[in-house]
Amino acid sequence: MEKQIKAPEQVLEELGIKLEPPREAVGNYVSHVRVGNLIFTSGQGVDNFHGKVGKELTEEEGYQAARQSMINLLRVLKDELGELSRVKKVIKILGMVNSAENFTGQPKVLNGASDLLMAVFGERGRHARSAVGMAQLPNNTAIEIEMIVEIQDGGT
């Protein structure tokens, strides 16, 4: 018997995540650009985690911040696509972590985003990734993530 795959929105609901409309851009840019069957997102930070990971925030709090940043990115995709089942493949994410000088756990922090993508999309969510430390991020946010996804024109 073939395994039934759940719709991404159903998985999010089971995880207790509701995708609200995306935040408005706060500058002279857009939340995403669609080129053919690719969507490139602008970086999404978080409103509820501020400070440097490894100083004001723990690695676990950084993980939760990365998860929330990915939820913000999924809000952008949902708004553009109507349904997340149109995501054919998550290609790459770039995670920038507001890091204390000696903090080296950026990959563990970014697992918060990667783990959520795998839960929501299964193998379609497996992606290339860069996790880098930054001296500072806008508004002292703990994290900012951008992503590239491939989409399909119709549903799955």
Short mmCIF file of N, CA and C in Angstrom, two decimals:
data_model
loop_
_atom_site.label_atom_id
_atom_site.label_comp_id
_atom_site.label_asym_id
_atom_site.label_seq_id
_atom_site.Cartn_x
_atom_site.Cartn_y
_atom_site.Cartn_z
N MET A 1 0.84 -1.19 0.00
CA MET A 1 0.00 0.00 0.00
C MET A 1 0.88 1.24 0.00
N GLU A 2 0.55 2.20 -0.88
CA GLU A 2 1.33 3.43 -0.99
C GLU A 2 1.02 4.38 0.16
N LYS A 3 2.05 5.01 0.70
CA LYS A 3 1.89 5.95 1.81
C LYS A 3 1.20 7.22 1.33
N GLN A 4 0.14 7.64 2.02
CA GLN A 4 -0.58 8.86 1.70
C GLN A 4 0.24 10.05 2.20
N ILE A 5 0.45 11.03 1.34
CA ILE A 5 1.19 12.22 1.71
C ILE A 5 0.21 13.31 2.11
N LYS A 6 0.43 13.91 3.27
CA LYS A 6 -0.43 14.98 3.77
C LYS A 6 -0.10 16.28 3.07
N ALA A 7 -1.14 17.11 2.92
CA ALA A 7 -0.94 18.45 2.37
C ALA A 7 -0.12 19.26 3.37
N PRO A 8 0.77 20.13 2.88
CA PRO A 8 1.58 20.95 3.79
C PRO A 8 0.75 21.72 4.81
N GLU A 9 -0.39 22.27 4.39
CA GLU A 9 -1.25 23.02 5.32
C GLU A 9 -1.78 22.12 6.42
N GLN A 10 -2.07 20.85 6.09
CA GLN A 10 -2.55 19.90 7.10
C GLN A 10 -1.46 19.63 8.13
N VAL A 11 -0.22 19.47 7.66
CA VAL A 11 0.90 19.25 8.58
C VAL A 11 1.07 20.46 9.49
N LEU A 12 1.02 21.65 8.92
CA LEU A 12 1.15 22.86 9.72
C LEU A 12 0.05 22.94 10.77
N GLU A 13 -1.17 22.61 10.38
CA GLU A 13 -2.29 22.63 11.34
C GLU A 13 -2.04 21.65 12.47
N GLU A 14 -1.56 20.46 12.15
CA GLU A 14 -1.26 19.44 13.17
C GLU A 14 -0.15 19.91 14.11
N LEU A 15 0.76 20.75 13.59
CA LEU A 15 1.83 21.31 14.41
C LEU A 15 1.37 22.54 15.19
N GLY A 16 0.12 22.95 14.99
CA GLY A 16 -0.40 24.12 15.69
C GLY A 16 0.04 25.44 15.09
N ILE A 17 0.40 25.42 13.81
CA ILE A 17 0.89 26.62 13.14
C ILE A 17 -0.17 27.12 12.18
N LYS A 18 -0.58 28.38 12.36
CA LYS A 18 -1.52 29.03 11.46
C LYS A 18 -0.76 30.10 10.68
N LEU A 19 -0.87 30.04 9.37
CA LEU A 19 -0.15 31.01 8.53
C LEU A 19 -1.01 32.25 8.32
N GLU A 20 -0.64 33.32 9.00
CA GLU A 20 -1.28 34.62 8.83
C GLU A 20 -0.74 35.25 7.55
N PRO A 21 -1.41 36.30 7.03
CA PRO A 21 -0.85 37.00 5.87
C PRO A 21 0.57 37.49 6.19
N PRO A 22 1.43 37.56 5.18
CA PRO A 22 2.82 37.98 5.43
C PRO A 22 2.91 39.43 5.85
N ARG A 23 4.02 39.72 6.50
CA ARG A 23 4.32 41.10 6.91
C ARG A 23 4.60 41.94 5.67
N GLU A 24 4.30 43.21 5.76
CA GLU A 24 4.61 44.14 4.67
C GLU A 24 6.11 44.44 4.66
N ALA A 25 6.66 44.63 3.47
CA ALA A 25 8.05 45.05 3.35
C ALA A 25 8.19 46.45 3.94
N VAL A 26 9.32 46.71 4.59
CA VAL A 26 9.51 48.00 5.26
C VAL A 26 10.56 48.86 4.56
N GLY A 27 10.67 48.68 3.28
CA GLY A 27 11.63 49.45 2.50
C GLY A 27 11.27 49.38 1.04
N ASN A 28 12.19 49.75 0.21
CA ASN A 28 11.98 49.77 -1.24
C ASN A 28 12.37 48.42 -1.84
N TYR A 29 11.64 47.38 -1.44
CA TYR A 29 11.87 46.02 -1.94
C TYR A 29 10.57 45.24 -1.80
N VAL A 30 10.56 44.03 -2.32
CA VAL A 30 9.38 43.16 -2.23
C VAL A 30 9.74 41.91 -1.44
N SER A 31 8.73 41.20 -0.96
CA SER A 31 8.95 40.01 -0.13
C SER A 31 9.50 38.84 -0.92
N HIS A 32 9.28 38.85 -2.23
CA HIS A 32 9.77 37.75 -3.08
C HIS A 32 9.74 38.19 -4.54
N VAL A 33 10.51 37.46 -5.33
CA VAL A 33 10.50 37.66 -6.77
C VAL A 33 10.35 36.28 -7.40
N ARG A 34 9.41 36.20 -8.32
CA ARG A 34 9.17 34.95 -9.04
C ARG A 34 9.77 35.07 -10.43
N VAL A 35 10.63 34.10 -10.77
CA VAL A 35 11.26 34.05 -12.09
C VAL A 35 11.00 32.66 -12.65
N GLY A 36 10.12 32.58 -13.63
CA GLY A 36 9.75 31.27 -14.17
C GLY A 36 9.14 30.41 -13.07
N ASN A 37 9.72 29.25 -12.85
CA ASN A 37 9.20 28.36 -11.80
C ASN A 37 10.01 28.42 -10.52
N LEU A 38 10.74 29.53 -10.32
CA LEU A 38 11.51 29.74 -9.09
C LEU A 38 10.98 30.95 -8.32
N ILE A 39 10.98 30.83 -7.00
CA ILE A 39 10.67 31.98 -6.14
C ILE A 39 11.88 32.23 -5.26
N PHE A 40 12.36 33.47 -5.28
CA PHE A 40 13.46 33.93 -4.44
C PHE A 40 12.83 34.84 -3.38
N THR A 41 12.99 34.52 -2.11
CA THR A 41 12.40 35.36 -1.08
C THR A 41 13.43 36.36 -0.55
N SER A 42 12.92 37.46 -0.06
CA SER A 42 13.73 38.36 0.73
C SER A 42 13.95 37.71 2.08
N GLY A 43 14.94 38.18 2.82
CA GLY A 43 15.17 37.65 4.15
C GLY A 43 14.01 37.95 5.08
N GLN A 44 13.69 37.00 5.93
CA GLN A 44 12.64 37.17 6.94
C GLN A 44 13.27 37.00 8.31
N GLY A 45 13.14 38.01 9.12
CA GLY A 45 13.59 37.93 10.50
C GLY A 45 12.44 37.49 11.38
N VAL A 46 12.55 37.79 12.67
CA VAL A 46 11.51 37.43 13.63
C VAL A 46 11.25 38.63 14.54
N ASP A 47 10.04 38.71 15.06
CA ASP A 47 9.66 39.82 15.93
C ASP A 47 9.90 39.50 17.40
N ASN A 48 10.02 38.22 17.74
CA ASN A 48 10.00 37.84 19.16
C ASN A 48 11.33 37.30 19.70
N PHE A 49 12.39 37.31 18.92
CA PHE A 49 13.71 36.88 19.40
C PHE A 49 14.72 37.95 19.00
N HIS A 50 15.26 38.63 20.01
CA HIS A 50 16.23 39.70 19.75
C HIS A 50 17.49 39.46 20.57
N GLY A 51 18.62 39.82 19.99
CA GLY A 51 19.90 39.67 20.66
C GLY A 51 20.79 38.67 19.96
N LYS A 52 21.96 38.50 20.52
CA LYS A 52 22.96 37.60 19.94
C LYS A 52 22.81 36.20 20.51
N VAL A 53 22.79 35.23 19.59
CA VAL A 53 22.78 33.84 20.02
C VAL A 53 24.16 33.52 20.56
N GLY A 54 24.20 32.91 21.73
CA GLY A 54 25.46 32.64 22.40
C GLY A 54 25.79 33.70 23.44
N LYS A 55 24.95 34.72 23.54
CA LYS A 55 25.12 35.76 24.55
C LYS A 55 23.78 36.01 25.23
N GLU A 56 22.90 36.80 24.60
CA GLU A 56 21.57 37.05 25.18
C GLU A 56 20.61 35.88 24.97
N LEU A 57 20.85 35.09 23.93
CA LEU A 57 19.96 33.97 23.60
C LEU A 57 20.74 32.66 23.58
N THR A 58 20.07 31.59 23.99
CA THR A 58 20.69 30.27 23.95
C THR A 58 20.60 29.69 22.54
N GLU A 59 21.33 28.62 22.32
CA GLU A 59 21.26 27.93 21.04
C GLU A 59 19.84 27.42 20.78
N GLU A 60 19.15 26.92 21.82
CA GLU A 60 17.77 26.45 21.68
C GLU A 60 16.84 27.60 21.30
N GLU A 61 17.04 28.77 21.89
CA GLU A 61 16.23 29.93 21.51
C GLU A 61 16.51 30.33 20.06
N GLY A 62 17.76 30.19 19.64
CA GLY A 62 18.11 30.43 18.24
C GLY A 62 17.40 29.46 17.32
N TYR A 63 17.33 28.19 17.73
CA TYR A 63 16.61 27.16 16.97
C TYR A 63 15.16 27.58 16.79
N GLN A 64 14.52 28.03 17.89
CA GLN A 64 13.12 28.45 17.84
C GLN A 64 12.96 29.70 16.96
N ALA A 65 13.93 30.59 16.99
CA ALA A 65 13.90 31.78 16.14
C ALA A 65 13.97 31.37 14.67
N ALA A 66 14.83 30.40 14.34
CA ALA A 66 14.95 29.93 12.96
C ALA A 66 13.64 29.28 12.51
N ARG A 67 13.01 28.54 13.39
CA ARG A 67 11.72 27.93 13.08
C ARG A 67 10.69 29.01 12.78
N GLN A 68 10.66 30.06 13.61
CA GLN A 68 9.70 31.15 13.40
C GLN A 68 10.01 31.91 12.11
N SER A 69 11.27 32.11 11.81
CA SER A 69 11.65 32.76 10.56
C SER A 69 11.15 31.96 9.36
N MET A 70 11.25 30.62 9.45
CA MET A 70 10.77 29.77 8.36
C MET A 70 9.25 29.86 8.25
N ILE A 71 8.56 29.95 9.37
CA ILE A 71 7.10 30.14 9.32
C ILE A 71 6.79 31.42 8.57
N ASN A 72 7.55 32.48 8.84
CA ASN A 72 7.35 33.75 8.13
C ASN A 72 7.58 33.59 6.63
N LEU A 73 8.57 32.78 6.26
CA LEU A 73 8.82 32.53 4.84
C LEU A 73 7.68 31.71 4.22
N LEU A 74 7.15 30.75 4.95
CA LEU A 74 6.02 29.96 4.45
C LEU A 74 4.78 30.84 4.26
N ARG A 75 4.64 31.86 5.08
CA ARG A 75 3.54 32.81 4.92
C ARG A 75 3.66 33.54 3.57
N VAL A 76 4.88 33.90 3.20
CA VAL A 76 5.12 34.57 1.92
C VAL A 76 4.75 33.63 0.78
N LEU A 77 5.21 32.37 0.86
CA LEU A 77 4.91 31.40 -0.20
C LEU A 77 3.42 31.13 -0.31
N LYS A 78 2.76 30.94 0.82
CA LYS A 78 1.32 30.68 0.83
C LYS A 78 0.56 31.84 0.19
N ASP A 79 0.96 33.06 0.51
CA ASP A 79 0.31 34.24 -0.06
C ASP A 79 0.48 34.28 -1.57
N GLU A 80 1.64 33.93 -2.07
CA GLU A 80 1.92 33.95 -3.51
C GLU A 80 1.24 32.79 -4.24
N LEU A 81 1.29 31.60 -3.66
CA LEU A 81 0.87 30.39 -4.36
C LEU A 81 -0.57 29.97 -4.09
N GLY A 82 -1.13 30.42 -2.99
CA GLY A 82 -2.47 29.97 -2.63
C GLY A 82 -2.46 28.68 -1.84
N GLU A 83 -1.64 27.75 -2.26
CA GLU A 83 -1.49 26.48 -1.54
C GLU A 83 -0.04 26.02 -1.61
N LEU A 84 0.47 25.55 -0.48
CA LEU A 84 1.88 25.16 -0.38
C LEU A 84 2.18 23.86 -1.11
N SER A 85 1.15 23.12 -1.50
CA SER A 85 1.39 21.89 -2.27
C SER A 85 1.98 22.21 -3.64
N ARG A 86 1.95 23.46 -4.05
CA ARG A 86 2.58 23.86 -5.32
C ARG A 86 4.10 23.97 -5.21
N VAL A 87 4.64 23.86 -3.99
CA VAL A 87 6.10 23.84 -3.84
C VAL A 87 6.59 22.47 -4.31
N LYS A 88 7.37 22.50 -5.37
CA LYS A 88 7.90 21.25 -5.93
C LYS A 88 9.17 20.83 -5.20
N LYS A 89 10.02 21.82 -4.84
CA LYS A 89 11.29 21.53 -4.20
C LYS A 89 11.81 22.78 -3.50
N VAL A 90 12.22 22.62 -2.25
CA VAL A 90 12.96 23.68 -1.59
C VAL A 90 14.41 23.51 -2.05
N ILE A 91 14.94 24.51 -2.70
CA ILE A 91 16.27 24.40 -3.30
C ILE A 91 17.36 24.78 -2.31
N LYS A 92 17.24 25.96 -1.70
CA LYS A 92 18.30 26.42 -0.81
C LYS A 92 17.76 27.42 0.19
N ILE A 93 18.34 27.39 1.39
CA ILE A 93 18.10 28.45 2.36
C ILE A 93 19.45 29.02 2.79
N LEU A 94 19.44 30.31 3.07
CA LEU A 94 20.60 31.00 3.63
C LEU A 94 20.15 31.56 4.96
N GLY A 95 20.78 31.11 6.03
CA GLY A 95 20.45 31.58 7.36
C GLY A 95 21.57 32.42 7.94
N MET A 96 21.21 33.61 8.38
CA MET A 96 22.16 34.53 9.00
C MET A 96 21.79 34.65 10.47
N VAL A 97 22.72 34.29 11.33
CA VAL A 97 22.48 34.25 12.77
C VAL A 97 23.23 35.41 13.42
N ASN A 98 22.51 36.21 14.19
CA ASN A 98 23.11 37.29 14.96
C ASN A 98 23.89 36.60 16.09
N SER A 99 25.20 36.50 15.94
CA SER A 99 26.01 35.63 16.79
C SER A 99 26.97 36.38 17.70
N ALA A 100 27.10 35.85 18.92
CA ALA A 100 28.17 36.32 19.80
C ALA A 100 29.50 35.97 19.14
N GLU A 101 30.53 36.71 19.50
CA GLU A 101 31.83 36.58 18.83
C GLU A 101 32.36 35.15 18.77
N ASN A 102 32.21 34.38 19.84
CA ASN A 102 32.77 33.03 19.87
C ASN A 102 31.75 31.93 19.60
N PHE A 103 30.52 32.30 19.20
CA PHE A 103 29.47 31.29 18.96
C PHE A 103 29.72 30.60 17.62
N THR A 104 29.70 29.28 17.61
CA THR A 104 29.94 28.51 16.38
C THR A 104 28.82 27.51 16.08
N GLY A 105 27.68 27.64 16.74
CA GLY A 105 26.58 26.70 16.55
C GLY A 105 25.55 27.11 15.52
N GLN A 106 25.93 27.93 14.56
CA GLN A 106 24.97 28.39 13.55
C GLN A 106 24.26 27.24 12.84
N PRO A 107 24.96 26.15 12.45
CA PRO A 107 24.24 25.04 11.81
C PRO A 107 23.16 24.43 12.70
N LYS A 108 23.41 24.32 14.00
CA LYS A 108 22.40 23.78 14.91
C LYS A 108 21.21 24.73 15.01
N VAL A 109 21.46 26.03 15.02
CA VAL A 109 20.39 27.02 15.04
C VAL A 109 19.52 26.86 13.80
N LEU A 110 20.14 26.76 12.62
CA LEU A 110 19.41 26.66 11.36
C LEU A 110 18.62 25.37 11.24
N ASN A 111 18.95 24.38 12.06
CA ASN A 111 18.14 23.16 12.05
C ASN A 111 16.69 23.46 12.39
N GLY A 112 16.43 24.55 13.12
CA GLY A 112 15.05 24.93 13.42
C GLY A 112 14.24 25.16 12.15
N ALA A 113 14.85 25.76 11.15
CA ALA A 113 14.19 25.99 9.86
C ALA A 113 14.18 24.70 9.03
N SER A 114 15.31 24.02 8.97
CA SER A 114 15.41 22.81 8.15
C SER A 114 14.49 21.71 8.66
N ASP A 115 14.41 21.53 9.97
CA ASP A 115 13.54 20.50 10.53
C ASP A 115 12.08 20.78 10.18
N LEU A 116 11.68 22.05 10.23
CA LEU A 116 10.30 22.40 9.88
C LEU A 116 10.03 22.12 8.41
N LEU A 117 10.96 22.46 7.53
CA LEU A 117 10.78 22.19 6.11
C LEU A 117 10.61 20.70 5.83
N MET A 118 11.40 19.88 6.49
CA MET A 118 11.29 18.42 6.31
C MET A 118 9.95 17.91 6.83
N ALA A 119 9.49 18.45 7.96
CA ALA A 119 8.20 18.03 8.51
C ALA A 119 7.05 18.41 7.58
N VAL A 120 7.12 19.59 6.99
CA VAL A 120 6.03 20.11 6.17
C VAL A 120 6.03 19.51 4.76
N PHE A 121 7.21 19.38 4.16
CA PHE A 121 7.29 18.97 2.76
C PHE A 121 7.88 17.57 2.54
N GLY A 122 8.35 16.90 3.56
CA GLY A 122 9.01 15.62 3.36
C GLY A 122 10.25 15.79 2.51
N GLU A 123 10.51 14.87 1.63
CA GLU A 123 11.72 14.92 0.80
C GLU A 123 11.77 16.17 -0.09
N ARG A 124 10.63 16.74 -0.44
CA ARG A 124 10.62 17.98 -1.24
C ARG A 124 11.22 19.14 -0.45
N GLY A 125 11.30 18.98 0.88
CA GLY A 125 11.85 20.02 1.73
C GLY A 125 13.34 19.90 1.98
N ARG A 126 13.97 18.79 1.53
CA ARG A 126 15.42 18.63 1.71
C ARG A 126 16.13 19.62 0.80
N HIS A 127 17.07 20.37 1.33
CA HIS A 127 17.61 21.53 0.61
C HIS A 127 19.10 21.70 0.88
N ALA A 128 19.71 22.50 0.01
CA ALA A 128 21.07 22.99 0.27
C ALA A 128 20.93 24.13 1.27
N ARG A 129 22.00 24.39 2.03
CA ARG A 129 21.89 25.39 3.09
C ARG A 129 23.23 26.01 3.41
N SER A 130 23.20 27.29 3.73
CA SER A 130 24.34 27.97 4.31
C SER A 130 23.89 28.57 5.63
N ALA A 131 24.71 28.41 6.66
CA ALA A 131 24.42 28.94 7.99
C ALA A 131 25.63 29.77 8.41
N VAL A 132 25.43 31.08 8.51
CA VAL A 132 26.56 31.97 8.79
C VAL A 132 26.26 32.86 9.99
N GLY A 133 27.31 33.24 10.68
CA GLY A 133 27.20 34.17 11.80
C GLY A 133 27.41 35.59 11.33
N MET A 134 26.65 36.49 11.92
CA MET A 134 26.74 37.91 11.59
C MET A 134 27.03 38.71 12.85
N ALA A 135 27.74 39.81 12.69
CA ALA A 135 28.03 40.69 13.82
C ALA A 135 26.77 41.40 14.30
N GLN A 136 25.83 41.67 13.39
CA GLN A 136 24.58 42.34 13.74
C GLN A 136 23.58 42.12 12.63
N LEU A 137 22.28 42.11 12.99
CA LEU A 137 21.20 42.03 12.02
C LEU A 137 20.22 43.17 12.29
N PRO A 138 19.40 43.55 11.30
CA PRO A 138 18.47 44.67 11.47
C PRO A 138 17.59 44.50 12.71
N ASN A 139 17.39 45.58 13.43
CA ASN A 139 16.55 45.61 14.63
C ASN A 139 17.00 44.61 15.70
N ASN A 140 18.26 44.21 15.64
CA ASN A 140 18.82 43.26 16.59
C ASN A 140 18.08 41.92 16.61
N THR A 141 17.44 41.58 15.49
CA THR A 141 16.76 40.29 15.39
C THR A 141 17.80 39.17 15.50
N ALA A 142 17.37 38.02 16.02
CA ALA A 142 18.29 36.91 16.24
C ALA A 142 18.68 36.21 14.95
N ILE A 143 17.80 36.28 13.96
CA ILE A 143 18.04 35.50 12.74
C ILE A 143 17.34 36.13 11.57
N GLU A 144 17.87 35.88 10.39
CA GLU A 144 17.20 36.23 9.14
C GLU A 144 17.49 35.11 8.16
N ILE A 145 16.45 34.66 7.48
CA ILE A 145 16.59 33.55 6.52
C ILE A 145 15.96 33.96 5.20
N GLU A 146 16.62 33.59 4.11
CA GLU A 146 16.03 33.72 2.78
C GLU A 146 16.03 32.35 2.13
N MET A 147 15.18 32.16 1.13
CA MET A 147 15.11 30.84 0.50
C MET A 147 14.79 30.94 -0.99
N ILE A 148 15.10 29.83 -1.67
CA ILE A 148 14.77 29.67 -3.08
C ILE A 148 13.97 28.38 -3.18
N VAL A 149 12.80 28.46 -3.83
CA VAL A 149 11.99 27.26 -4.04
C VAL A 149 11.61 27.13 -5.51
N GLU A 150 11.45 25.89 -5.92
CA GLU A 150 10.91 25.58 -7.24
C GLU A 150 9.43 25.29 -7.07
N ILE A 151 8.62 25.81 -7.96
CA ILE A 151 7.18 25.58 -7.85
C ILE A 151 6.67 24.88 -9.11
N GLN A 152 5.49 24.31 -8.98
CA GLN A 152 4.79 23.74 -10.14
C GLN A 152 3.54 24.58 -10.37
N ASP A 153 3.06 24.57 -11.61
CA ASP A 153 1.93 25.41 -11.96
C ASP A 153 0.63 24.97 -11.33
N GLY A 154 0.35 23.68 -11.27
CA GLY A 154 -0.90 23.19 -10.70
C GLY A 154 -0.65 22.61 -9.32
N GLY A 155 -1.65 21.95 -8.75
CA GLY A 155 -1.50 21.26 -7.47
C GLY A 155 -0.66 20.01 -7.61
N THR A 156 -0.47 19.27 -6.53
CA THR A 156 0.36 18.07 -6.58
C THR A 156 -0.32 16.93 -7.26
#
